GROMACS .gro file of C-alpha atoms in nm:
model
  352
    1MET     CA    1  -7.505   4.454  10.672
    2PRO     CA    2  -7.376   4.323  10.686
    3LEU     CA    3  -7.226   4.407  10.809
    4VAL     CA    4  -7.074   4.615  10.542
    5ASP     CA    5  -7.278   4.868  10.386
    6HIS     CA    6  -7.623   4.731  10.445
    7SER     CA    7  -7.760   4.911  10.153
    8ASP     CA    8  -7.743   4.609   9.940
    9ASN     CA    9  -8.014   4.736   9.716
   10THR     CA   10  -7.959   4.483   9.449
   11ILE     CA   11  -8.280   4.307   9.363
   12PRO     CA   12  -8.204   3.939   9.410
   13PRO     CA   13  -8.383   3.683   9.193
   14GLU     CA   14  -8.646   3.458   9.336
   15ASN     CA   15  -8.403   3.195   9.458
   16HIS     CA   16  -8.392   3.374   9.796
   17GLY     CA   17  -8.017   3.405   9.772
   18ASP     CA   18  -7.995   3.709   9.996
   19PRO     CA   19  -7.952   3.595  10.360
   20ASN     CA   20  -8.169   3.883  10.489
   21ILE     CA   21  -8.454   3.823  10.246
   22ALA     CA   22  -8.443   3.457  10.340
   23LEU     CA   23  -8.569   3.562  10.685
   24GLN     CA   24  -8.915   3.609  10.535
   25GLU     CA   25  -8.991   3.244  10.608
   26LEU     CA   26  -8.924   3.302  10.977
   27SER     CA   27  -9.144   3.613  10.996
   28ASP     CA   28  -9.425   3.443  10.804
   29GLU     CA   29  -9.421   3.154  11.050
   30GLU     CA   30  -9.441   3.395  11.341
   31ASP     CA   31  -9.731   3.581  11.184
   32ASN     CA   32  -9.918   3.255  11.120
   33GLU     CA   33  -9.881   3.114  11.472
   34PRO     CA   34 -10.221   3.090  11.646
   35SER     CA   35 -10.261   3.287  11.965
   36SER     CA   36 -10.292   3.078  12.278
   37GLN     CA   37 -10.575   3.304  12.393
   38GLU     CA   38 -10.798   3.245  12.091
   39LYS     CA   39 -11.125   3.069  12.166
   40PRO     CA   40 -11.194   2.731  12.008
   41LEU     CA   41 -11.409   2.754  11.697
   42LEU     CA   42 -11.689   2.564  11.870
   43TYR     CA   43 -11.741   2.846  12.121
   44ALA     CA   44 -11.678   3.145  11.893
   45ASP     CA   45 -11.992   3.334  11.803
   46GLU     CA   46 -12.057   3.421  11.439
   47GLU     CA   47 -12.054   3.794  11.506
   48SER     CA   48 -11.701   3.786  11.651
   49LEU     CA   49 -11.577   3.572  11.362
   50ALA     CA   50 -11.717   3.807  11.099
   51ALA     CA   51 -11.602   4.128  11.264
   52PRO     CA   52 -11.298   4.285  11.095
   53PRO     CA   53 -11.013   4.424  11.309
   54PRO     CA   54 -11.069   4.778  11.433
   55VAL     CA   55 -10.971   5.039  11.178
   56SER     CA   56 -10.764   5.232  11.431
   57LYS     CA   57 -10.563   4.919  11.517
   58THR     CA   58 -10.498   4.843  11.149
   59LYS     CA   59 -10.390   5.201  11.083
   60ARG     CA   60 -10.160   5.193  11.383
   61LYS     CA   61  -9.998   4.872  11.258
   62ASN     CA   62  -9.948   5.020  10.910
   63LEU     CA   63  -9.797   5.337  11.055
   64ILE     CA   64  -9.552   5.132  11.261
   65VAL     CA   65  -9.446   4.933  10.954
   66LEU     CA   66  -9.399   5.254  10.753
   67LEU     CA   67  -9.197   5.405  11.037
   68ILE     CA   68  -8.969   5.100  11.054
   69LEU     CA   69  -8.933   5.107  10.674
   70ALA     CA   70  -8.838   5.476  10.684
   71ILE     CA   71  -8.583   5.414  10.962
   72ASN     CA   72  -8.431   5.128  10.762
   73THR     CA   73  -8.404   5.340  10.447
   74ILE     CA   74  -8.253   5.641  10.624
   75SER     CA   75  -8.010   5.434  10.833
   76THR     CA   76  -7.892   5.238  10.527
   77CYS     CA   77  -7.814   5.558  10.338
   78CYS     CA   78  -7.646   5.709  10.644
   79LEU     CA   79  -7.430   5.398  10.680
   80VAL     CA   80  -7.297   5.431  10.325
   81VAL     CA   81  -7.216   5.800  10.373
   82LEU     CA   82  -7.056   5.734  10.713
   83ASN     CA   83  -6.834   5.460  10.571
   84LYS     CA   84  -6.734   5.682  10.280
   85PHE     CA   85  -6.637   5.953  10.529
   86ILE     CA   86  -6.443   5.706  10.744
   87PHE     CA   87  -6.248   5.578  10.444
   88SER     CA   88  -6.132   5.930  10.364
   89PHE     CA   89  -5.879   5.900  10.649
   90PRO     CA   90  -5.551   5.726  10.557
   91ARG     CA   91  -5.535   5.515  10.873
   92LEU     CA   92  -5.877   5.360  10.812
   93GLN     CA   93  -5.791   5.291  10.449
   94SER     CA   94  -5.518   5.054  10.567
   95LEU     CA   95  -5.733   4.888  10.837
   96GLN     CA   96  -5.988   4.715  10.615
   97PHE     CA   97  -5.973   4.385  10.805
   98SER     CA   98  -6.018   4.554  11.143
   99PHE     CA   99  -6.303   4.772  11.019
  100THR     CA  100  -6.472   4.466  10.866
  101ALA     CA  101  -6.428   4.281  11.197
  102TRP     CA  102  -6.602   4.572  11.375
  103HIS     CA  103  -6.904   4.547  11.145
  104VAL     CA  104  -6.913   4.167  11.170
  105PHE     CA  105  -6.908   4.202  11.550
  106CYS     CA  106  -7.206   4.441  11.527
  107THR     CA  107  -7.389   4.186  11.311
  108PHE     CA  108  -7.313   3.907  11.559
  109ALA     CA  109  -7.423   4.124  11.853
  110ILE     CA  110  -7.760   4.216  11.704
  111LEU     CA  111  -7.825   3.854  11.600
  112PHE     CA  112  -7.734   3.728  11.947
  113ALA     CA  113  -7.957   3.990  12.113
  114THR     CA  114  -8.258   3.929  11.887
  115SER     CA  115  -8.244   3.554  11.949
  116HIS     CA  116  -8.324   3.616  12.318
  117SER     CA  117  -8.636   3.747  12.486
  118PRO     CA  118  -8.825   3.971  12.454
  119LEU     CA  119  -8.775   3.970  12.074
  120ARG     CA  120  -8.688   3.604  12.002
  121LEU     CA  121  -8.693   3.666  11.627
  122PHE     CA  122  -8.530   3.331  11.561
  123GLN     CA  123  -8.405   3.022  11.744
  124ARG     CA  124  -8.027   3.021  11.774
  125ILE     CA  125  -7.856   2.698  11.662
  126TYR     CA  126  -7.493   2.597  11.610
  127LEU     CA  127  -7.406   2.421  11.284
  128ASP     CA  128  -7.106   2.201  11.210
  129ILE     CA  129  -6.807   2.433  11.162
  130ARG     CA  130  -6.691   2.232  10.861
  131GLN     CA  131  -7.019   2.313  10.687
  132VAL     CA  132  -7.016   2.685  10.757
  133PHE     CA  133  -6.648   2.789  10.763
  134PRO     CA  134  -6.606   2.818  10.381
  135LEU     CA  135  -6.920   3.031  10.374
  136ALA     CA  136  -6.781   3.247  10.658
  137VAL     CA  137  -6.469   3.308  10.447
  138ALA     CA  138  -6.688   3.415  10.154
  139PHE     CA  139  -6.888   3.635  10.393
  140ALA     CA  140  -6.574   3.818  10.510
  141ALA     CA  141  -6.441   3.851  10.153
  142TRP     CA  142  -6.776   3.995  10.038
  143ILE     CA  143  -6.767   4.266  10.305
  144ILE     CA  144  -6.401   4.355  10.248
  145LEU     CA  145  -6.439   4.382   9.869
  146ASN     CA  146  -6.749   4.601   9.899
  147ASN     CA  147  -6.567   4.824  10.150
  148LEU     CA  148  -6.274   4.853   9.910
  149SER     CA  149  -6.512   4.937   9.626
  150LEU     CA  150  -6.662   5.214   9.839
  151LEU     CA  151  -6.311   5.337   9.922
  152LEU     CA  152  -6.179   5.344   9.565
  153ASN     CA  153  -6.487   5.456   9.371
  154PRO     CA  154  -6.728   5.751   9.373
  155LEU     CA  155  -7.057   5.688   9.552
  156GLY     CA  156  -7.256   5.687   9.228
  157PHE     CA  157  -7.042   5.428   9.052
  158TYR     CA  158  -7.020   5.218   9.369
  159GLN     CA  159  -7.399   5.199   9.387
  160ILE     CA  160  -7.446   5.127   9.016
  161ALA     CA  161  -7.185   4.850   9.035
  162LYS     CA  162  -7.387   4.691   9.317
  163ILE     CA  163  -7.696   4.684   9.094
  164ALA     CA  164  -7.490   4.475   8.850
  165THR     CA  165  -7.508   4.192   9.106
  166THR     CA  166  -7.858   4.108   8.982
  167PRO     CA  167  -7.768   4.016   8.621
  168THR     CA  168  -7.461   3.833   8.754
  169VAL     CA  169  -7.679   3.613   8.977
  170VAL     CA  170  -7.914   3.541   8.686
  171PHE     CA  171  -7.621   3.455   8.457
  172LEU     CA  172  -7.462   3.223   8.715
  173ASN     CA  173  -7.796   3.050   8.776
  174TYR     CA  174  -7.822   2.992   8.402
  175LEU     CA  175  -7.471   2.841   8.388
  176LEU     CA  176  -7.511   2.628   8.700
  177ASN     CA  177  -7.878   2.531   8.694
  178GLY     CA  178  -7.999   2.609   8.342
  179ASP     CA  179  -8.250   2.866   8.475
  180THR     CA  180  -8.394   3.090   8.203
  181VAL     CA  181  -8.579   3.423   8.213
  182SER     CA  182  -8.843   3.591   8.000
  183ARG     CA  183  -8.758   3.835   7.722
  184THR     CA  184  -8.874   4.127   7.935
  185VAL     CA  185  -8.646   4.028   8.221
  186PHE     CA  186  -8.358   3.969   7.980
  187ALA     CA  187  -8.408   4.316   7.831
  188ALA     CA  188  -8.412   4.468   8.181
  189LEU     CA  189  -8.089   4.289   8.272
  190ALA     CA  190  -7.923   4.399   7.947
  191THR     CA  191  -8.026   4.758   8.027
  192ILE     CA  192  -7.868   4.730   8.374
  193CYS     CA  193  -7.540   4.603   8.225
  194ALA     CA  194  -7.535   4.872   7.956
  195GLY     CA  195  -7.610   5.143   8.212
  196ALA     CA  196  -7.335   5.022   8.447
  197ALA     CA  197  -7.085   5.013   8.158
  198LEU     CA  198  -7.183   5.364   8.046
  199THR     CA  199  -7.153   5.495   8.400
  200CYS     CA  200  -6.806   5.343   8.430
  201HIS     CA  201  -6.699   5.487   8.094
  202GLY     CA  202  -6.829   5.835   8.177
  203SER     CA  203  -6.691   5.854   8.530
  204THR     CA  204  -6.395   6.087   8.565
  205ASN     CA  205  -6.319   5.986   8.926
  206THR     CA  206  -6.294   5.610   8.875
  207THR     CA  207  -5.957   5.437   8.845
  208PRO     CA  208  -5.881   5.103   8.674
  209LEU     CA  209  -5.813   4.948   9.017
  210GLY     CA  210  -6.147   5.077   9.144
  211VAL     CA  211  -6.327   4.922   8.847
  212ILE     CA  212  -6.152   4.587   8.902
  213ILE     CA  213  -6.242   4.589   9.273
  214ALA     CA  214  -6.605   4.684   9.192
  215ILE     CA  215  -6.633   4.394   8.944
  216ALA     CA  216  -6.477   4.154   9.196
  217ALA     CA  217  -6.719   4.284   9.462
  218PHE     CA  218  -7.040   4.226   9.267
  219ILE     CA  219  -6.921   3.886   9.137
  220THR     CA  220  -6.836   3.780   9.493
  221THR     CA  221  -7.173   3.911   9.611
  222ALA     CA  222  -7.353   3.708   9.342
  223VAL     CA  223  -7.164   3.389   9.428
  224TYR     CA  224  -7.226   3.448   9.798
  225GLN     CA  225  -7.601   3.497   9.743
  226ILE     CA  226  -7.631   3.175   9.542
  227TRP     CA  227  -7.422   2.984   9.796
  228ILE     CA  228  -7.639   3.113  10.081
  229GLY     CA  229  -7.950   2.978   9.908
  230LYS     CA  230  -7.790   2.635   9.861
  231LYS     CA  231  -7.667   2.619  10.221
  232GLN     CA  232  -8.012   2.705  10.351
  233THR     CA  233  -8.156   2.419  10.147
  234ASP     CA  234  -7.883   2.176  10.260
  235THR     CA  235  -7.898   2.262  10.631
  236GLY     CA  236  -8.270   2.341  10.657
  237CYS     CA  237  -8.202   2.649  10.870
  238SER     CA  238  -8.328   3.003  10.831
  239GLY     CA  239  -8.126   3.295  10.699
  240ALA     CA  240  -8.083   3.437  11.051
  241GLN     CA  241  -7.954   3.107  11.187
  242LEU     CA  242  -7.707   3.072  10.900
  243LEU     CA  243  -7.591   3.434  10.931
  244PHE     CA  244  -7.539   3.389  11.306
  245ASN     CA  245  -7.306   3.093  11.244
  246GLN     CA  246  -7.120   3.280  10.971
  247SER     CA  247  -7.072   3.591  11.184
  248TYR     CA  248  -6.890   3.441  11.481
  249LEU     CA  249  -6.666   3.228  11.255
  250ALA     CA  250  -6.586   3.525  11.029
  251LEU     CA  251  -6.516   3.738  11.337
  252GLY     CA  252  -6.262   3.482  11.463
  253LEU     CA  253  -6.099   3.460  11.119
  254LEU     CA  254  -6.069   3.838  11.085
  255GLY     CA  255  -5.934   3.865  11.440
  256VAL     CA  256  -5.645   3.637  11.340
  257LEU     CA  257  -5.580   3.792  10.998
  258ALA     CA  258  -5.607   4.162  11.092
  259PRO     CA  259  -5.280   4.184  11.292
  260LEU     CA  260  -5.095   3.982  11.028
  261VAL     CA  261  -5.215   4.187  10.731
  262GLU     CA  262  -5.227   4.534  10.889
  263GLY     CA  263  -4.944   4.520  11.144
  264GLY     CA  264  -4.671   4.636  10.905
  265SER     CA  265  -4.864   4.924  10.752
  266GLY     CA  266  -4.723   5.269  10.821
  267ASP     CA  267  -5.067   5.427  10.788
  268ALA     CA  268  -5.199   5.196  11.059
  269ARG     CA  269  -5.023   5.417  11.317
  270ALA     CA  270  -5.141   5.749  11.170
  271PRO     CA  271  -5.321   5.965  11.429
  272MET     CA  272  -5.700   5.993  11.432
  273ASP     CA  273  -5.900   6.267  11.596
  274ALA     CA  274  -6.218   6.230  11.799
  275LYS     CA  275  -6.459   6.281  11.508
  276VAL     CA  276  -6.320   5.971  11.334
  277TRP     CA  277  -6.377   5.755  11.641
  278ILE     CA  278  -6.728   5.897  11.674
  279ALA     CA  279  -6.794   5.813  11.308
  280ILE     CA  280  -6.670   5.455  11.362
  281LEU     CA  281  -6.899   5.409  11.665
  282LEU     CA  282  -7.191   5.560  11.474
  283SER     CA  283  -7.118   5.330  11.181
  284GLY     CA  284  -7.143   5.023  11.405
  285ALA     CA  285  -7.457   5.151  11.576
  286THR     CA  286  -7.615   5.234  11.239
  287ALA     CA  287  -7.530   4.886  11.113
  288MET     CA  288  -7.717   4.742  11.412
  289VAL     CA  289  -8.020   4.960  11.336
  290VAL     CA  290  -8.015   4.848  10.972
  291ASN     CA  291  -8.003   4.482  11.072
  292LEU     CA  292  -8.272   4.514  11.339
  293THR     CA  293  -8.515   4.702  11.114
  294GLN     CA  294  -8.443   4.453  10.836
  295PHE     CA  295  -8.556   4.175  11.070
  296LEU     CA  296  -8.877   4.364  11.146
  297ILE     CA  297  -8.951   4.452  10.781
  298ILE     CA  298  -8.908   4.112  10.616
  299GLY     CA  299  -9.234   3.921  10.614
  300ARG     CA  300  -9.439   4.220  10.730
  301THR     CA  301  -9.445   4.408  10.398
  302SER     CA  302  -9.528   4.305  10.045
  303ALA     CA  303  -9.262   4.238   9.780
  304VAL     CA  304  -9.369   4.556   9.603
  305THR     CA  305  -9.315   4.767   9.915
  306PHE     CA  306  -8.977   4.607   9.979
  307ASN     CA  307  -8.864   4.673   9.621
  308VAL     CA  308  -8.985   5.034   9.634
  309ALA     CA  309  -8.780   5.082   9.951
  310SER     CA  310  -8.474   4.933   9.779
  311HIS     CA  311  -8.513   5.167   9.482
  312ALA     CA  312  -8.556   5.460   9.722
  313LYS     CA  313  -8.225   5.374   9.888
  314THR     CA  314  -8.054   5.358   9.549
  315ALA     CA  315  -8.199   5.693   9.444
  316ILE     CA  316  -8.098   5.863   9.770
  317ILE     CA  317  -7.741   5.728   9.760
  318LEU     CA  318  -7.703   5.828   9.395
  319ALA     CA  319  -7.835   6.178   9.474
  320VAL     CA  320  -7.597   6.213   9.769
  321GLY     CA  321  -7.308   6.096   9.553
  322TRP     CA  322  -7.405   6.343   9.284
  323LEU     CA  323  -7.404   6.628   9.536
  324LEU     CA  324  -7.093   6.536   9.733
  325GLU     CA  325  -6.853   6.397   9.475
  326PRO     CA  326  -6.627   6.658   9.315
  327GLY     CA  327  -6.732   6.742   8.961
  328GLY     CA  328  -7.074   6.577   8.995
  329PHE     CA  329  -7.209   6.358   8.715
  330GLY     CA  330  -7.135   6.400   8.347
  331TRP     CA  331  -7.400   6.327   8.087
  332ALA     CA  332  -7.267   5.975   8.025
  333GLU     CA  333  -7.285   5.898   8.397
  334PHE     CA  334  -7.632   6.046   8.424
  335VAL     CA  335  -7.770   5.846   8.129
  336GLY     CA  336  -7.597   5.529   8.251
  337THR     CA  337  -7.738   5.574   8.601
  338VAL     CA  338  -8.092   5.622   8.468
  339MET     CA  339  -8.056   5.313   8.248
  340ALA     CA  340  -7.923   5.093   8.531
  341ALA     CA  341  -8.178   5.212   8.787
  342GLY     CA  342  -8.463   5.189   8.534
  343GLY     CA  343  -8.358   4.837   8.437
  344ALA     CA  344  -8.356   4.739   8.805
  345VAL     CA  345  -8.712   4.870   8.850
  346ILE     CA  346  -8.834   4.684   8.539
  347TYR     CA  347  -8.662   4.366   8.657
  348SER     CA  348  -8.822   4.381   9.003
  349CYS     CA  349  -9.167   4.436   8.847
  350SER     CA  350  -9.127   4.164   8.583
  351SER     CA  351  -8.979   3.893   8.804
  352ARG     CA  352  -9.253   3.890   9.069
   0.00000   0.00000   0.00000
């Protein structure tokens, strides 16, 4: 993220709908490529074949993975808080298209950079615009709606509403493809929905418009995730390749729409001090860090580790929201949050 808030801590189902998680195929292929310096089997002695890798080297590799995972978790949470701070200024509230274009540019930049040496995390390709343009529109709409949800809702409700993406994806897959789930998974999804509803009911800082935008955001996210999975199957490209094509098309679209939509807004000319510009630059830089570390994590950690990291992000964002939002959480919000987060953990454990 996006990207928008790259904290998308929803736990997608196993259809690999999330464009970032779809990069696992790419990383797995890289990990499985034979080294050009390996000796042929005919000349390898038995002792060298049987010898395990040095313990120090294995520990060093695990420490690096944990460090990258920690950076990804911290930067994701910082990105959400930074964006919430940025949206507290009236001028930025009326520049949603421009702010989205800035994050899409950051996504495009990091993808372009990582497709070149020395990283070469994926091979850059250019797909037919007619195939990708509708998806680029959905990509831009997904980011804008999630930004608006963050603007109009408290941090806690914003994060819980994002968790509701998971049952929405499962429900849409049932309607479109007839996919079914076990009773345990169904119970977990029902718990998520009940927790999200209770959180919404108990929130004193949420408006009807904020609730509508949050619902539109997680429905759009679910549709976008399913569409991404289908496009990957149809085109045969990786998630990174598809995201690269979406990003430059979405950037062009937002560049055209931003002046038309935002030009007549009075708030668009409101003054901004230096700390706001610094926050905007930090937001873009943090988005790049989130994307880069996401590239390095996928395929190099287990599904369990990845899910634990996602739950850690959710817990941190909810805690920050609890501390920073005026009035804190009421009991209904607290119980609803525990239900939604607990249902997400059960779902991730049961759907493996």
